[in-house]
Amino acid sequence: MSSLVDIDNLRVSFRQDDGSFTEAVRGVSLSLGREKLGIVGESGSGKSLTGRALLGVLPPYARMSVERMSFDGLDLTSATPRVRRALRGGRMGMILQDPKFSLNPVMQVGRQIVEAIRIGDRRISGAAARKRALAMLEAVQIREPERVFGLYPHELSGGMGQRVMIAMMLVREPDLLVADEPTSALDVTVRTQVLSILDELVTRRGMGLILISHDLNLVSRFCDRVLVMYAGHVVEDLQASHLHQATHPYTRGLLACLPSIDGPLTPLPTLNRDAGWAAS
Amino acid sequence: MIEIEHLTVRFGPSIAVRDVSLTVRDGESFGLVGESGSGKSTLLRSIMNLNRDWDGRIAINGLDAHATPRKRLAREIQMVFQDPYASLHPRYVVGEQIAEPMRINRMADIERRTVELLELIGLGAKFRFRFPHELSGGQRQRVSIARALALEPKILLLDEPTSALDVSIQAEILNLLNRLRGELGLTFVIVSHDLAVISYMCDRLAVMRNAELVETLTREALRARDIRSDYTRALVAAS
């Protein structure tokens, strides 16, 4: 089996006030090689929950069922919490959207990166860990790593905070990285840099990447393959370069409602949702 | 019409806006693009007098922004913020959010106006008694727009009005804004990091970087790539 991740029929549901369950992810299957897979969809489509289920970090009140979920040959459905915990950080990493909520507010960011390094390698010396953290900060295009190392999260801009989080995840060089909207807090120019850092890692280290995003154009430019999710289903699975030849009306609708620099000035087409899309 | 002359905004030792001059004409839709920290939101907030500490001159429809009382200014110009989740009062129902500015200004027929505004932005009177948490992001942004229009201002400042929304909802809100501008003869100043949105919405735009105005160009110039600064060119290439 060559694929890094295999998921078959993943379902995630949440209990409602009246005791019934509503499904947020309804039978998602995917397999990932050492490639860049994009998952796109609107808020509420279940794309983030899919990523979280794979990492094993769903909220405790979520109910999950899956027929098969494996990572590099390891069966995740039967893995103990201890094994899953050992995988996270070291072999599977996750980058979340908002650095404001994901960094420890009372710890210098450099020390947070050092902490990540030392959890992975308990014998590394303090000086060596610091050196690696600084090198990593430099690798994510932070101009004065020495100064930024000593800053607290509230002293960073959104873009810098996001790069610090990416540094913290990449410093352990995981085999799989789930990036949940990693660039939506970033400016377009910084975004390109951050994506090229991720791209280099995938190519150089043979890492698998799942990029979760609502930005169709970004995903089609950056990823190899794209899954389009709607209401908990994968409605379309296509090569990223063929995104503009998508056939599903939802994908076509999403593409059509984007304004473009040189586009017409007539009212933007809006999406008419078909009840049938959610049922498939 | 907004006239800004030599506007400089300082926060302690750092300069957020440096010597910016620009004019937004009546009925125009004007865009401001730039990276985060480039000063575009600070510029908007200074026009609104949300930070009062600036040097230079700002005139809104001929009224000096420093010297005019806020209540008077509020009838000329209103602002819509990026995050509709944060800009609505969580414990006011929608009708109250929209009615509050009218109540403060002792306007007549508040009830009727509230319903009219709700219909204008495409929600309808039945939404009057809903709380913000019962609405979707797009619906909340519509409520923010209705509230901004309550005092019948001539100018709307829109600070990233759609960046918290899904693309399909973004299209609906942009269409709504364009329709309102046509129907009510409004002037827009739109801040966005998305050049595609600006190119779609605005007749002219200014590019800001590191607190300074890099260049001002028309939509036609942008589309013809008739661009003077390398920075603007890089922005176009990246989007």
Short mmCIF file of C-alpha atoms in Angstrom, two decimals, chain A residues 1-104:
data_model
loop_
_atom_site.label_atom_id
_atom_site.label_comp_id
_atom_site.label_asym_id
_atom_site.label_seq_id
_atom_site.Cartn_x
_atom_site.Cartn_y
_atom_site.Cartn_z
CA MET A 1 0.00 0.00 0.00
CA SER A 2 1.63 3.20 -1.10
CA SER A 3 -0.76 5.72 0.33
CA LEU A 4 0.11 7.61 3.46
CA VAL A 5 -3.44 8.12 4.63
CA ASP A 6 -6.55 6.08 3.88
CA ILE A 7 -9.96 7.04 5.16
CA ASP A 8 -13.06 5.09 4.30
CA ASN A 9 -16.57 6.25 5.11
CA LEU A 10 -15.84 8.77 7.87
CA ARG A 11 -18.85 10.10 9.73
CA VAL A 12 -18.87 12.73 12.46
CA SER A 13 -22.04 13.79 14.23
CA PHE A 14 -23.09 16.06 17.05
CA ARG A 15 -25.91 15.67 19.52
CA GLN A 16 -28.74 18.19 19.28
CA ASP A 17 -30.76 19.65 22.12
CA ASP A 18 -33.53 17.12 21.55
CA GLY A 19 -31.15 14.17 21.81
CA SER A 20 -30.98 13.36 18.12
CA PHE A 21 -27.71 13.47 16.20
CA THR A 22 -26.94 15.57 13.14
CA GLU A 23 -24.16 14.48 10.87
CA ALA A 24 -21.60 17.09 9.96
CA VAL A 25 -19.38 14.69 8.00
CA ARG A 26 -21.35 12.09 6.06
CA GLY A 27 -19.29 9.33 4.60
CA VAL A 28 -16.03 10.91 3.49
CA SER A 29 -13.47 8.62 1.90
CA LEU A 30 -10.07 9.75 0.78
CA SER A 31 -6.57 8.51 0.24
CA LEU A 32 -3.46 10.61 0.27
CA GLY A 33 -0.02 9.82 -1.07
CA ARG A 34 3.05 11.97 -0.68
CA GLU A 35 1.27 14.82 -2.36
CA LYS A 36 -0.59 18.03 -1.77
CA LEU A 37 -4.29 17.45 -1.39
CA GLY A 38 -6.63 20.39 -1.11
CA ILE A 39 -10.01 20.20 0.59
CA VAL A 40 -12.26 23.11 -0.29
CA GLY A 41 -15.76 23.96 0.78
CA GLU A 42 -17.70 26.62 2.62
CA SER A 43 -17.96 26.96 6.36
CA GLY A 44 -19.98 24.09 7.73
CA SER A 45 -19.08 21.73 4.89
CA GLY A 46 -17.16 19.43 7.25
CA LYS A 47 -13.70 20.05 5.84
CA SER A 48 -12.07 21.02 9.14
CA LEU A 49 -13.76 18.16 11.00
CA THR A 50 -12.33 15.72 8.48
CA GLY A 51 -8.84 17.02 9.20
CA ARG A 52 -9.40 16.94 12.94
CA ALA A 53 -10.77 13.41 12.85
CA LEU A 54 -7.63 12.27 11.09
CA LEU A 55 -5.43 13.85 13.75
CA GLY A 56 -7.67 12.54 16.53
CA VAL A 57 -8.46 15.96 17.95
CA LEU A 58 -12.22 16.10 17.60
CA PRO A 59 -14.04 17.66 20.52
CA PRO A 60 -14.97 15.00 23.10
CA TYR A 61 -18.71 15.44 22.51
CA ALA A 62 -18.42 14.61 18.80
CA ARG A 63 -19.44 11.12 17.74
CA MET A 64 -17.24 9.59 15.07
CA SER A 65 -17.48 6.41 13.08
CA VAL A 66 -15.20 5.22 10.31
CA GLU A 67 -14.77 1.95 8.49
CA ARG A 68 -11.08 2.30 7.93
CA MET A 69 -8.60 5.01 8.83
CA SER A 70 -4.92 4.32 8.49
CA PHE A 71 -1.75 6.35 8.55
CA ASP A 72 1.38 4.93 6.95
CA GLY A 73 0.11 1.38 7.38
CA LEU A 74 -0.93 1.94 10.98
CA ASP A 75 -4.58 1.33 11.82
CA LEU A 76 -5.78 4.47 13.56
CA THR A 77 -9.19 3.08 14.50
CA SER A 78 -7.62 0.61 16.93
CA ALA A 79 -4.70 2.78 18.05
CA THR A 80 -4.71 3.71 21.74
CA PRO A 81 -4.87 7.36 22.77
CA ARG A 82 -1.24 7.02 23.83
CA VAL A 83 -0.13 5.91 20.37
CA ARG A 84 -2.16 8.64 18.73
CA ARG A 85 -0.68 11.20 21.05
CA ALA A 86 2.83 10.04 20.15
CA LEU A 87 1.99 10.43 16.46
CA ARG A 88 0.76 13.98 16.83
CA GLY A 89 3.42 16.62 16.64
CA GLY A 90 6.11 14.15 15.62
CA ARG A 91 4.67 12.42 12.59
CA MET A 92 1.40 14.26 12.03
CA GLY A 93 1.28 18.00 12.40
CA MET A 94 -1.53 20.49 12.23
CA ILE A 95 -1.50 24.19 11.49
CA LEU A 96 -4.58 26.04 12.61
CA GLN A 97 -6.07 29.16 11.19
CA ASP A 98 -5.68 31.72 13.91
CA PRO A 99 -2.39 32.22 15.74
CA LYS A 100 -4.20 34.31 18.35
CA PHE A 101 -5.92 31.26 19.75
CA SER A 102 -3.25 28.68 19.08
CA LEU A 103 -0.13 30.17 20.64
CA ASN A 104 0.43 30.27 24.37
#
